[in-house]
Coordinates of C-alpha atoms and ligand atoms in Angstrom, one line a residue:
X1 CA -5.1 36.9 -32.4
X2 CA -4.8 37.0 -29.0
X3 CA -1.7 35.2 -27.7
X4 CA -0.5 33.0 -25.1
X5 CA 2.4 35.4 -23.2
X6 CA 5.1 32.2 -24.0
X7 CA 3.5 32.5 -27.9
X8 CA 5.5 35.9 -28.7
X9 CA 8.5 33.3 -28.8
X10 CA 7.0 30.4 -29.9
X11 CA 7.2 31.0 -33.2
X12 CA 10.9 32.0 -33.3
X13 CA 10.0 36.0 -34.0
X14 CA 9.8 37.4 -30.7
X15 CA 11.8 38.7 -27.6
X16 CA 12.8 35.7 -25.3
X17 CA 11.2 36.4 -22.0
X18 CA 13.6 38.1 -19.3
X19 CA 13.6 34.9 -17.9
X20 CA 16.5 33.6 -19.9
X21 CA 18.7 36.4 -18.8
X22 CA 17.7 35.7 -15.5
X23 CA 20.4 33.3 -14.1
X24 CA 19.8 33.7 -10.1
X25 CA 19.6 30.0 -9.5
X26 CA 22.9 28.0 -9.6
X27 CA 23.0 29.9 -13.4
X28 CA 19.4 29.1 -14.0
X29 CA 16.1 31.3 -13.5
X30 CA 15.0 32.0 -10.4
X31 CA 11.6 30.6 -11.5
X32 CA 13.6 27.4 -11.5
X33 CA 14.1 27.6 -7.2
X34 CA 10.0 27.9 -7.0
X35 CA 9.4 25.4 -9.3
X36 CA 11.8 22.8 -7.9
X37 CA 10.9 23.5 -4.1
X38 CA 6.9 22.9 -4.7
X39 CA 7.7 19.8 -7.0
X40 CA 10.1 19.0 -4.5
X41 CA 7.6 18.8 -1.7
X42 CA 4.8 17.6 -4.0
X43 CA 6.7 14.2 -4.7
X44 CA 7.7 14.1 -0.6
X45 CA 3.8 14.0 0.0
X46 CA 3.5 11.4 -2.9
X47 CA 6.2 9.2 -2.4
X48 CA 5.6 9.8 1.8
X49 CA 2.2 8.0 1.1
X50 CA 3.1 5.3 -1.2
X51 CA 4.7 2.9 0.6
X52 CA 2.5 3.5 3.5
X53 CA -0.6 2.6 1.5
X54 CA -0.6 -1.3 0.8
X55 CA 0.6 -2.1 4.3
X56 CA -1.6 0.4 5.8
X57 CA -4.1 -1.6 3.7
X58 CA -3.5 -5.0 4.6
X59 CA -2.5 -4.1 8.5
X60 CA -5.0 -5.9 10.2
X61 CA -8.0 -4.3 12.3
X62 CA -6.2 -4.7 15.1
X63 CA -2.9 -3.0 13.5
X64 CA -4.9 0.1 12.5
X65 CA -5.2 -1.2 8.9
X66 CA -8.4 -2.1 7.0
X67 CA -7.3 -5.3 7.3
X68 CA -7.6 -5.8 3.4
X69 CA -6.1 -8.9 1.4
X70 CA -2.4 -8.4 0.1
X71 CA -3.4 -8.8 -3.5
X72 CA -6.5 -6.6 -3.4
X73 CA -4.3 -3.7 -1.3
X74 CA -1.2 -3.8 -3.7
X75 CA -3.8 -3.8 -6.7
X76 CA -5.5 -0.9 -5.2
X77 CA -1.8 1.0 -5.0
X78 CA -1.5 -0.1 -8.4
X79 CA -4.3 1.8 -9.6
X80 CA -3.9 4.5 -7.7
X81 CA -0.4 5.2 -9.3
X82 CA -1.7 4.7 -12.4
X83 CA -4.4 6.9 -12.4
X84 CA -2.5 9.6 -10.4
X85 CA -0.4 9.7 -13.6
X86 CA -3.5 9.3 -16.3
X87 CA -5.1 12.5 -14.9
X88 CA -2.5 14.7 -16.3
X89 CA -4.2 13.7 -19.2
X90 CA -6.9 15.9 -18.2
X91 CA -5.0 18.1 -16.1
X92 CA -2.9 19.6 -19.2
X93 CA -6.2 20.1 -21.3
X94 CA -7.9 22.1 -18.2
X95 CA -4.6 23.7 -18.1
X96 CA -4.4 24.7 -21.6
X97 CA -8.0 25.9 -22.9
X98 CA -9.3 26.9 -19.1
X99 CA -6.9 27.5 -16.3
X100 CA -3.6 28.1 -18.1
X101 CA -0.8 26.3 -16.4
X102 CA -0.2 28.7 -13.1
X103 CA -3.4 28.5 -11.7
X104 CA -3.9 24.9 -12.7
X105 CA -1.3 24.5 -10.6
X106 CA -2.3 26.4 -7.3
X107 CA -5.3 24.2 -7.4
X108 CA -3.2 21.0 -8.2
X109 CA -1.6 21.5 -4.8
X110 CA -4.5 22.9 -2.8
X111 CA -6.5 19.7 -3.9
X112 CA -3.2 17.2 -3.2
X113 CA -3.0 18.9 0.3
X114 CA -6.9 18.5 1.6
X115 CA -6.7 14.6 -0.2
X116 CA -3.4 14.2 2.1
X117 CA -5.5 15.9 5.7
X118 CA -8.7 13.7 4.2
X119 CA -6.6 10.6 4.7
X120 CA -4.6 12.0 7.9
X121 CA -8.8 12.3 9.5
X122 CA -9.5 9.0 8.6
X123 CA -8.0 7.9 11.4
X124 CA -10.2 9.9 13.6
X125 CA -13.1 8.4 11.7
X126 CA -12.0 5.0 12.5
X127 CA -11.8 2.2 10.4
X128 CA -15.3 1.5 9.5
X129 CA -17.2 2.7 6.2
X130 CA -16.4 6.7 7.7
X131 CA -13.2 6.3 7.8
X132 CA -13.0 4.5 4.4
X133 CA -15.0 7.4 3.1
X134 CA -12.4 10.1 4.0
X135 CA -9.8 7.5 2.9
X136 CA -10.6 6.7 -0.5
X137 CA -11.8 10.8 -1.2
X138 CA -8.2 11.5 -0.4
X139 CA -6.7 9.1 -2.3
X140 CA -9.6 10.8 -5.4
X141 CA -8.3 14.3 -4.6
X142 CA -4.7 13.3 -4.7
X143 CA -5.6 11.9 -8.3
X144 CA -7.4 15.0 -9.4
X145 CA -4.7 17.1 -7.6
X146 CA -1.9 15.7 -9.2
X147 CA -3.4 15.8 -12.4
X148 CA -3.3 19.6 -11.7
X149 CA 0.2 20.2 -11.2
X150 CA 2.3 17.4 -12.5
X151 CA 2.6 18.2 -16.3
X152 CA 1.4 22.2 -15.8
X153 CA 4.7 22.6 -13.3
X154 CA 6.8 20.7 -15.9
X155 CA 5.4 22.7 -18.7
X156 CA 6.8 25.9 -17.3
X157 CA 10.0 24.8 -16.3
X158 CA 10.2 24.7 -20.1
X159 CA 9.0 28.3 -20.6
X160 CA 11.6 29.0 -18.4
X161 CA 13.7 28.6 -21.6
X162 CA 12.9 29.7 -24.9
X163 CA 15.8 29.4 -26.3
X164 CA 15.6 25.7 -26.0
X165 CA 18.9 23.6 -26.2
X166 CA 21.0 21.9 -23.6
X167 CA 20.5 24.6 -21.0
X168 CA 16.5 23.8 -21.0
X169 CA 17.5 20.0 -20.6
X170 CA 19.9 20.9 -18.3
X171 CA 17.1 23.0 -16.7
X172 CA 15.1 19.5 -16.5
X173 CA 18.0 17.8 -15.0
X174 CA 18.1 20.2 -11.6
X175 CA 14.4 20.1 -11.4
X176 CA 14.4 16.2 -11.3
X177 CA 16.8 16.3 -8.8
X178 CA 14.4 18.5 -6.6
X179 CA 11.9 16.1 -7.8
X180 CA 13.7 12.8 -5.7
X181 CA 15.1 15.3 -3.3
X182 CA 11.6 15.2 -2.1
X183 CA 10.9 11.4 -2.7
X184 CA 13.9 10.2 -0.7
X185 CA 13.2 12.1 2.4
X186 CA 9.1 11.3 2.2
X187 CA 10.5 7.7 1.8
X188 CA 12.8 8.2 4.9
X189 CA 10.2 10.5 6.9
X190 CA 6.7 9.0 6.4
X191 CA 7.5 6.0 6.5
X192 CA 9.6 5.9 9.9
X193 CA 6.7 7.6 11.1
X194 CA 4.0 5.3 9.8
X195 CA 5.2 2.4 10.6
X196 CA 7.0 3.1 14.1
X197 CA 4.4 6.2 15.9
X198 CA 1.0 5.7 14.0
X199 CA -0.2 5.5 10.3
X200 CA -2.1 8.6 10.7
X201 CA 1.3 11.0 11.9
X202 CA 2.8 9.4 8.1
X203 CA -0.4 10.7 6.4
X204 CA -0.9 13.9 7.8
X205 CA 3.6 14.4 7.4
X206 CA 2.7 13.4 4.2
X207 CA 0.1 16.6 3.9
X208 CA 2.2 18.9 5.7
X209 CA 4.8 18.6 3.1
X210 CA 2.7 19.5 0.4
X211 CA 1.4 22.5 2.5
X212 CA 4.6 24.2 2.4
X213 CA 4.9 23.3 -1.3
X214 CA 1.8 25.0 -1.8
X215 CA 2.7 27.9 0.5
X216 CA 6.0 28.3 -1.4
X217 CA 4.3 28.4 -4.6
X218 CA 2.1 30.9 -3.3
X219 CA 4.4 33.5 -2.0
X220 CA 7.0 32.9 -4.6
X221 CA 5.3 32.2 -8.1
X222 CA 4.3 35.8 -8.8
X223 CA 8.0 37.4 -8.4
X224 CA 9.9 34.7 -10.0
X225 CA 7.9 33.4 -13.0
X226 CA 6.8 36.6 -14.2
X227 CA 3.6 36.2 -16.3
X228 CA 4.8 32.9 -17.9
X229 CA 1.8 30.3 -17.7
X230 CA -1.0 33.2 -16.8
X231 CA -2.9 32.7 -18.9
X232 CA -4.5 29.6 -21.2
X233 CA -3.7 29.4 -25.4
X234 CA -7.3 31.6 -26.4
X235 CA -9.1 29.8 -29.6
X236 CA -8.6 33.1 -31.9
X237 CA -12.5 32.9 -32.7
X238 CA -14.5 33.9 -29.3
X239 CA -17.1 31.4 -30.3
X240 CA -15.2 28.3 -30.8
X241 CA -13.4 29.1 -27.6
X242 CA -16.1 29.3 -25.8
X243 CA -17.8 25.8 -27.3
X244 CA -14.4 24.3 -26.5
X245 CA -14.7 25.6 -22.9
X246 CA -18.1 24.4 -22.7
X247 CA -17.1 20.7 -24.0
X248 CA -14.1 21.0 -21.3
X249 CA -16.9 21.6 -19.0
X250 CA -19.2 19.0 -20.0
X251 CA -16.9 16.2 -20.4
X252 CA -14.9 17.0 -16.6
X253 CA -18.7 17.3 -15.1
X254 CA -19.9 13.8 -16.4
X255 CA -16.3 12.1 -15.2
X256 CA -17.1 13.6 -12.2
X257 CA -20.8 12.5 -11.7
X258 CA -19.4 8.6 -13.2
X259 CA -16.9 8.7 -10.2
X260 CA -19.4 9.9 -7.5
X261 CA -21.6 7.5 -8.3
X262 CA -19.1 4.6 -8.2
X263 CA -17.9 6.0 -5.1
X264 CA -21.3 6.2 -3.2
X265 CA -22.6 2.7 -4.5
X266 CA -19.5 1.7 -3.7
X267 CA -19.3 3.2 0.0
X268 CA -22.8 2.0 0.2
X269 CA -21.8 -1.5 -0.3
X270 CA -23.8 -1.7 -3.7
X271 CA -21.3 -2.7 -5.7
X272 CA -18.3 -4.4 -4.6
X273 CA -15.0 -3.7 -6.4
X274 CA -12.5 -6.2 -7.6
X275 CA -9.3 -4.2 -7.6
X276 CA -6.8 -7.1 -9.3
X277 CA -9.8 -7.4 -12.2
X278 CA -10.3 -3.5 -12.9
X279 CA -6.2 -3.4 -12.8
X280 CA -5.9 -5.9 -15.8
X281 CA -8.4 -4.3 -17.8
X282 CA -7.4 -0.8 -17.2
X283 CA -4.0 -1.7 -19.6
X284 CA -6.4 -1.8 -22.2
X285 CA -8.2 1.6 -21.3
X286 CA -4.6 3.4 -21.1
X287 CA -3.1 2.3 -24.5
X288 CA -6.2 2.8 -25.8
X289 CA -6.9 6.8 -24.5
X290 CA -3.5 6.7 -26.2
X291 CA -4.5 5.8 -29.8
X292 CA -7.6 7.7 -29.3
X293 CA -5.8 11.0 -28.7
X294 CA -3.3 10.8 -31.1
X295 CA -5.6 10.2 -33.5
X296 CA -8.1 13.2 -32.4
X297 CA -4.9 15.4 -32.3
X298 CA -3.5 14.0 -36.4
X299 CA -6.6 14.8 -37.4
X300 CA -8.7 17.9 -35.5
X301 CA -5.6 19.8 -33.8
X302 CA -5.1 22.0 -36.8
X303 CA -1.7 21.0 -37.1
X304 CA 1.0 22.0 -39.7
X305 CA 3.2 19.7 -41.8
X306 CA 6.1 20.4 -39.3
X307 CA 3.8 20.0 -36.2
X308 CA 2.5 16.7 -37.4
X309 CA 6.1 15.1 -37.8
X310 CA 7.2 16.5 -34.3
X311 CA 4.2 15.0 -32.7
X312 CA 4.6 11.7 -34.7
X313 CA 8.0 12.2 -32.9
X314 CA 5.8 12.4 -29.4
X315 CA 4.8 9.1 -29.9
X316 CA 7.9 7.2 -30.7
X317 CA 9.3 8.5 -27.4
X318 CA 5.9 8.1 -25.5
X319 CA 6.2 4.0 -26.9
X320 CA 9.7 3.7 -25.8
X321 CA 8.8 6.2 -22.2
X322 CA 6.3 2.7 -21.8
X323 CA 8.6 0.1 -21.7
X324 CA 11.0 1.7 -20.0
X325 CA 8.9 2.7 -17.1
X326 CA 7.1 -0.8 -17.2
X327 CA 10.7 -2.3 -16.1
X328 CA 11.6 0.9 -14.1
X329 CA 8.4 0.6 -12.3
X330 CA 8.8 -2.4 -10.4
X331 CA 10.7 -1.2 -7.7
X332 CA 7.9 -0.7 -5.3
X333 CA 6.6 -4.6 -6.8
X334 CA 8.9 -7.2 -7.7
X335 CA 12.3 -5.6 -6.4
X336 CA 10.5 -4.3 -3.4
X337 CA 10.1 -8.0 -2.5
X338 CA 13.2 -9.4 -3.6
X339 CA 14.9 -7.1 -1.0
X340 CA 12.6 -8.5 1.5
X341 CA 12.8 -11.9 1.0
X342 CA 16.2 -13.0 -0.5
X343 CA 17.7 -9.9 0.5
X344 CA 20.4 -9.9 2.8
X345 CA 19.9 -6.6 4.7
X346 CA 21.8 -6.6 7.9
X347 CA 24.4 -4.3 8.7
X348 CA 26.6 -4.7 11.5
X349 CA 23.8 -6.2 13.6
X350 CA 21.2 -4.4 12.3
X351 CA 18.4 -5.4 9.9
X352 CA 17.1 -2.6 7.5
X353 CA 14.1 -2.2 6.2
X354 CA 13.1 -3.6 3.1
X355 CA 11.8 -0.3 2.2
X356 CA 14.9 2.0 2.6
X357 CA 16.0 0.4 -0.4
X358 CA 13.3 2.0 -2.4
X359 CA 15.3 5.4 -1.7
X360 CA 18.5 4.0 -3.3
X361 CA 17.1 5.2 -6.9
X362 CA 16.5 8.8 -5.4
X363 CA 19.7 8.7 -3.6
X364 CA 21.5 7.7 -6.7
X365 CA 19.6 10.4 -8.8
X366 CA 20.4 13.2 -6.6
X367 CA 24.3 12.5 -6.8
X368 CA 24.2 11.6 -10.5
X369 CA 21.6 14.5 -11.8
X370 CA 24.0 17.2 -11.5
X371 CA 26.8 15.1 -13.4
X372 CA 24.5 14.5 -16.5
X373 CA 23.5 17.9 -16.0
X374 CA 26.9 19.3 -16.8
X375 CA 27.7 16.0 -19.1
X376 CA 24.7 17.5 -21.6
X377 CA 25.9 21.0 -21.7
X378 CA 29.5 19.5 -22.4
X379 CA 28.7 16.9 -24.9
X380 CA 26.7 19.9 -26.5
X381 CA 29.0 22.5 -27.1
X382 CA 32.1 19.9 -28.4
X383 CA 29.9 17.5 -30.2
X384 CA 26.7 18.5 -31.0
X385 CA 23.3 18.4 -29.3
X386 CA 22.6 14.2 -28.4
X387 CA 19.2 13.7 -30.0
X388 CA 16.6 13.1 -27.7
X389 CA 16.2 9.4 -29.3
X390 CA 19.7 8.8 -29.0
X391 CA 19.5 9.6 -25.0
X392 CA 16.4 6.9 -25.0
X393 CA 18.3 4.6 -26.2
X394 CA 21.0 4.7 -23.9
X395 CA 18.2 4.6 -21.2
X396 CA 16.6 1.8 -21.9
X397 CA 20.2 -0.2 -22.3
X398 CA 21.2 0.7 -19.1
X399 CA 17.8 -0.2 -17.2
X400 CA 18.6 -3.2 -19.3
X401 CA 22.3 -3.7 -18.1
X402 CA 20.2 -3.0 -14.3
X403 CA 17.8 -6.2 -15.0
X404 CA 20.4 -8.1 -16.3
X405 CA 22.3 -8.0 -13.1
X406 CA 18.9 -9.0 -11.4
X407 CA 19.2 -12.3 -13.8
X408 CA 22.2 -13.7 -11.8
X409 CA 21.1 -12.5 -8.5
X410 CA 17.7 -14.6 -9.2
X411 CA 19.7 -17.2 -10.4
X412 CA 22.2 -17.1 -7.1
X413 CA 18.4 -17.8 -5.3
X414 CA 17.3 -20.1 -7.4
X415 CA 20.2 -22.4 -6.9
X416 CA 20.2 -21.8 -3.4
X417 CA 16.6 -22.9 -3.8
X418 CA 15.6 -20.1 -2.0
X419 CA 16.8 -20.5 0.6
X420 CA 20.0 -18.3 0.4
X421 CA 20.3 -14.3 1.5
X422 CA 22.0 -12.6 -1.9
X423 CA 24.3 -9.4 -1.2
X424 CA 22.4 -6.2 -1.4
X425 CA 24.8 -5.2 -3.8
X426 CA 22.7 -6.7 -6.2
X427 CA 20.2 -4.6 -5.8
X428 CA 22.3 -1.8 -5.2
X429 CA 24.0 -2.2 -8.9
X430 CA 20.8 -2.7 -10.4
X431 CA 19.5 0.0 -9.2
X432 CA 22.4 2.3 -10.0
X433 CA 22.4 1.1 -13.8
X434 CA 18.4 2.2 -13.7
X435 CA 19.0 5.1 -12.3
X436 CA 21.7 5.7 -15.1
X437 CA 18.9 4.7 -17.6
X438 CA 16.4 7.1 -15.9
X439 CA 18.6 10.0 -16.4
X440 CA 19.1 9.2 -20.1
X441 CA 15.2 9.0 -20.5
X442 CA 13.0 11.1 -17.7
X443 CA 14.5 14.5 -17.7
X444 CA 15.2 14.4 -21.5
X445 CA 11.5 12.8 -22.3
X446 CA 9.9 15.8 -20.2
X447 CA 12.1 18.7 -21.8
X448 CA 11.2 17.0 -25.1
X449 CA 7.9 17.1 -24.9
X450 CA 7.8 21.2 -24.6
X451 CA 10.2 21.2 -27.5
X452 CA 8.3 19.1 -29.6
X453 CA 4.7 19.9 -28.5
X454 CA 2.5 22.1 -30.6
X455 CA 2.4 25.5 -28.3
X456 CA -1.0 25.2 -27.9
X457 CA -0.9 21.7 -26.8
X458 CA 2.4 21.8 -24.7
X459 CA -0.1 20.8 -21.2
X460 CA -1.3 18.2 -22.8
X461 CA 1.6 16.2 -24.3
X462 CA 2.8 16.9 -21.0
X463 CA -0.1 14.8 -20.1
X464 CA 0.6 12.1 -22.4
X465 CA 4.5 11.7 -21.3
X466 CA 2.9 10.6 -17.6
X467 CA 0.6 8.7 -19.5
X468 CA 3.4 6.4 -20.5
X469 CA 4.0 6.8 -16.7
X470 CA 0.8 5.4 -16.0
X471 CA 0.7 2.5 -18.4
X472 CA 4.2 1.3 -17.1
X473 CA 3.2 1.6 -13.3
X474 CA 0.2 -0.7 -14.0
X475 CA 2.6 -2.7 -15.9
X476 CA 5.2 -2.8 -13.2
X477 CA 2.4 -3.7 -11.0
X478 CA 0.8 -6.2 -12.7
X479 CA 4.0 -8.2 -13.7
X480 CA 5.8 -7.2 -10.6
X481 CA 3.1 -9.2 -8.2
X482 CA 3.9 -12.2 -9.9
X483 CA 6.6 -12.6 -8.5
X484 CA 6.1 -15.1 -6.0
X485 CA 8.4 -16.9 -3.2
X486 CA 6.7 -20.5 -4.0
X487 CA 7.4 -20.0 -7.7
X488 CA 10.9 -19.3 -7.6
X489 CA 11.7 -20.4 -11.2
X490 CA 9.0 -17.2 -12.0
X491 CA 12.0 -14.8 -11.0
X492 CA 14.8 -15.6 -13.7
X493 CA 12.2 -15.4 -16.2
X494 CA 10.3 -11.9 -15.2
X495 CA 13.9 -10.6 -14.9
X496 CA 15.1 -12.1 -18.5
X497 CA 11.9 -11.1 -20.3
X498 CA 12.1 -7.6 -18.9
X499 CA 16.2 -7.0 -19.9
X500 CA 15.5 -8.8 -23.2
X501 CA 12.3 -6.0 -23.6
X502 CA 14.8 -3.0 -22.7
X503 CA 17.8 -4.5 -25.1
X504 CA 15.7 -5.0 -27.7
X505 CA 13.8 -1.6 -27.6
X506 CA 17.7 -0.3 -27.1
X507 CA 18.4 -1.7 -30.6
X508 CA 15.7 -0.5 -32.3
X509 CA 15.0 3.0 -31.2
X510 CA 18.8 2.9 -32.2
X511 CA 18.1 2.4 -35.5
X512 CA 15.5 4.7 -35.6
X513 CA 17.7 7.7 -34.5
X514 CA 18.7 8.9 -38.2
X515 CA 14.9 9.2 -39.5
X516 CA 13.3 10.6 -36.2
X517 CA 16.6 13.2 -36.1
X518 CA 15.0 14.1 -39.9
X519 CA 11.7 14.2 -38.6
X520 CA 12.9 17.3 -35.8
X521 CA 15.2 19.3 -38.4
X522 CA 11.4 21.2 -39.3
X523 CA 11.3 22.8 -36.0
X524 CA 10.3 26.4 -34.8
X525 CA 14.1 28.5 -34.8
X526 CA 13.5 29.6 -31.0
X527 CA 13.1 25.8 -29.6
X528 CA 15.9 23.5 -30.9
Ligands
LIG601 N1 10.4 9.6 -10.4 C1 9.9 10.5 -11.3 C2 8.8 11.4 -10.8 O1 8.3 11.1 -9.8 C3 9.4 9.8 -12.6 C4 8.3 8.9 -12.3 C5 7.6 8.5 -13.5 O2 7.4 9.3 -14.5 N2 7.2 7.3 -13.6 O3 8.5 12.4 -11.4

């Protein structure tokens, strides 16, 4: 059988890769620096653009903007976020059976860096059906882009460790710090840029970020990684591998001709596009590519008995990953406009931006991510390993405990009747608590998913942890815009209903910690 370079250890028998030894970067691999610097820079191109988009969007003509409606632009953002997260789906398959997760990668970021310069030319293009053109095709290679390198780079920082453990988790921990490194200073950057010189100099910031990402990757990937990712898991039977390729083929070639042909009708003006309708039913598409892969996977991914319980394991945490992000994931929706309008954001004289405060979860992320770093290892070596559904648990309380502070602070407005400017500690706390809650879930969910994934599918369930990702930012999105300054009584409720949510998923992934710990014990030795 020919195998995957990572398999040798996969199964517990071989030699762990040098790369364990290897302790070059603040004790971790050096493959760690080059991974976290072209995350690092990926998210500073991704979050640089976000915020720009909807008010880019809804700027009028005579702004620079498209001059779209509110709802239709934040809609559009919605989806956008959403699918930039679904197409890891399809990302960690192409990565798996055809690219293998290094080169998957390099074309990840090549892709994200043209869709970044595509949107950067629309403004030479203008603001007519051209320069829509080069617009939306950025935002499409973004998608596809992302799709590329968002599980595949995650994938590896796992392979990084094949012994597994609390290092590997603590591994996680400093690549998600890289990982809002970059989104606070695109949040800073872009945006001042954007909004105060011209939309276009954010964009194209926003591409020249990821150019160096990709440039980094480029010179650095072959000296520190060694030949982990190379190459894609082989079918052992030439023939089936090749029918599988040839599926991969078929099915990526007719997604693509169903999205050119949407695009051109719709760049034609064939078909016109209701963004707020396709959002509502696309919650319905996600859980249900959810169901539909698990069940494809239980039943034709060859698994073992052991496999099977670890990837019924996958999709308690991928449930729980949901709700958590659905409440996480209004930040840019219904916290982005409580600091805007009842939001009291002046500072000595000077009013701040309503969206600086989107950077307070990075800020908070960067100090706290080394301190769970080193909290993990500890907790590990005096009491035992914290099981990953223990750490989810404690996540979604403390997003929970965030929310609930978010219940008085709405209820401070509403008895104001609206009219009253709340502290921005508020926020501040909330978002600290969330943050908290993030670090208990995000990290731990992505090293999970390489210890509990099938070797052969590790891309993949890489894709379905974003894809929890994706249902919660449509969530966040779709709940978040209800939030509404003429419905004030709206705001307690959104804010109760999502900390009840959290609590109650708290108590009962609680309870479910015993079984699902039983459910791991069958693991492969090298990967605890
Ligand atoms: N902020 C993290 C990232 O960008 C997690 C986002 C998410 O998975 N929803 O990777």
């Amino acid at each position: 059988m020919s195998k995957h370079p990572s398999q040798a250890y996969a199964g517990g028998g071989g030699i762990p890769h040098a790369a364990s030894q290897d302790t070059g970067f603040f004790g971790h691999p050096r493959g760690l620096s080059t991974l976290f610097f072209t995350e690092m820079w990926e998210r500073f191109s991704y979050y640089g653009l976000r915020p720009l988009l909807v008010l880019f969007m809804a700027a009028s003509l005579a702004q620079g903007g498209f001059g779209f409606d509110r709802g239709q632009a934040s809609a559009i953002v919605g989806i956008y976020g959403s699918l930039v997260y679904l197409a890891s789906l399809p990302g960690g398959w192409v990565a798996d059976r055809l690219l293998g997760l290094r080169r998957a990668i390099w074309w990840g970021a090549v892709l994200i860096t043209a869709g970044h310069f595509s949107i950067g030319l629309s403004g030479l293009a203008g603001q007519g059906t051209a320069g829509k053109v080069c617009f939306f095709l950025g935002l499409l290679l973004i998608v596809c882009g992302t799709g590329l390198l968002k599980p595949n780079i995650s994938a590896i920082v796992g392979d990084l460790y094949p012994e597994g453990g609390a290092r590997r988790d603590a591994g996680f921990s400093i690549f998600y710090m890289g990982i809002n490194l970059g989104a606070f200073a695109g949040q800073l950057i872009t945006g001042f840029l954007g909004e105060r010189i011209g939309w276009h100099w954010g964009f194209t910031a926003a591409g020249v970020g990821m150019l160096a990402g990709l440039v980094i990757y480029t010179l650095r990937a072959p000296g520190t990684l060694g030949d982990l990712g190379s190459k894609p898991t082989l079918h052992p039977d030439p023939a089936v591998q090749a029918r599988q390729e040839g599926q991969i083929k078929m099915v990526l070639m007719g997604i693509a001709a169903v999205i050119a042909l949407v695009f051109i009708l719709a760049a034609l003006g064939m078909i016109s596009l209701d963004a707020q309708v396709i959002g509502g039913y696309m919650t319905f598409v996600l859980v249900g590519t959810a169901v539909v892969y698990f069940a494809y996977i239980f039943m034709f991914g060859e698994l073992d008995g052991g496999e099977k319980k670890r990837v019924a394991v996958i999709v308690v945490l991928f449930v729980f990953a949901a709700i958590f992000w659905s409440a996480f994931e209004q930040a840019p929706t219904s916290l982005n406009l409580f600091a805007a309008d009842f939001t009291d954001r002046t500072i000595g004289g000077f009013e701040m931006p309503a969206t600086w405060f989107q950077s307070i979860n990075s800020a908070f992320v960067i100090l706290l991510a080394p301190v769970f770093a080193a909290l993990w290892v500890t907790l590990a070596r005096n009491r035992g390993d914290l099981s990953s559904p223990a750490k989810f648990s404690a996540g979604l309380f403390f997003a929970g405990l965030g929310f609930l502070l978010m219940i008085f602070a709405a209820n401070k407005v509403v008895a104001g009747g609206g009219n009253v400017l709340v502290s921005p500690w508020w926020l501040v706390g909330s978002y600290f608590f969330q943050t908290v809650g993030e670090l208990c879930l995000s990290p731990v969910g992505l090293s999970s998913m390489t210890k509990l994934s099938p070797r052969k599918f590790v891309g993949q369930m890489m894709g379905i942890w974003f894809l929890a990702s994706s249902v919660g930012t449509l969530i966040g999105g779709l709940v978040g815009g209800h939030v509404d300054p003429e419905k004030l009584d709206q705001m307690p409720r959104l804010f109760t209903t999502t900390t009840l949510s959290l609590m109650i998923a708290a108590a009962v992934l609680a309870a479910l910690i015993v079984p699902i710990r039983r459910m791991m014990q069958e693991r492969p030795a090298a990967s605890s």
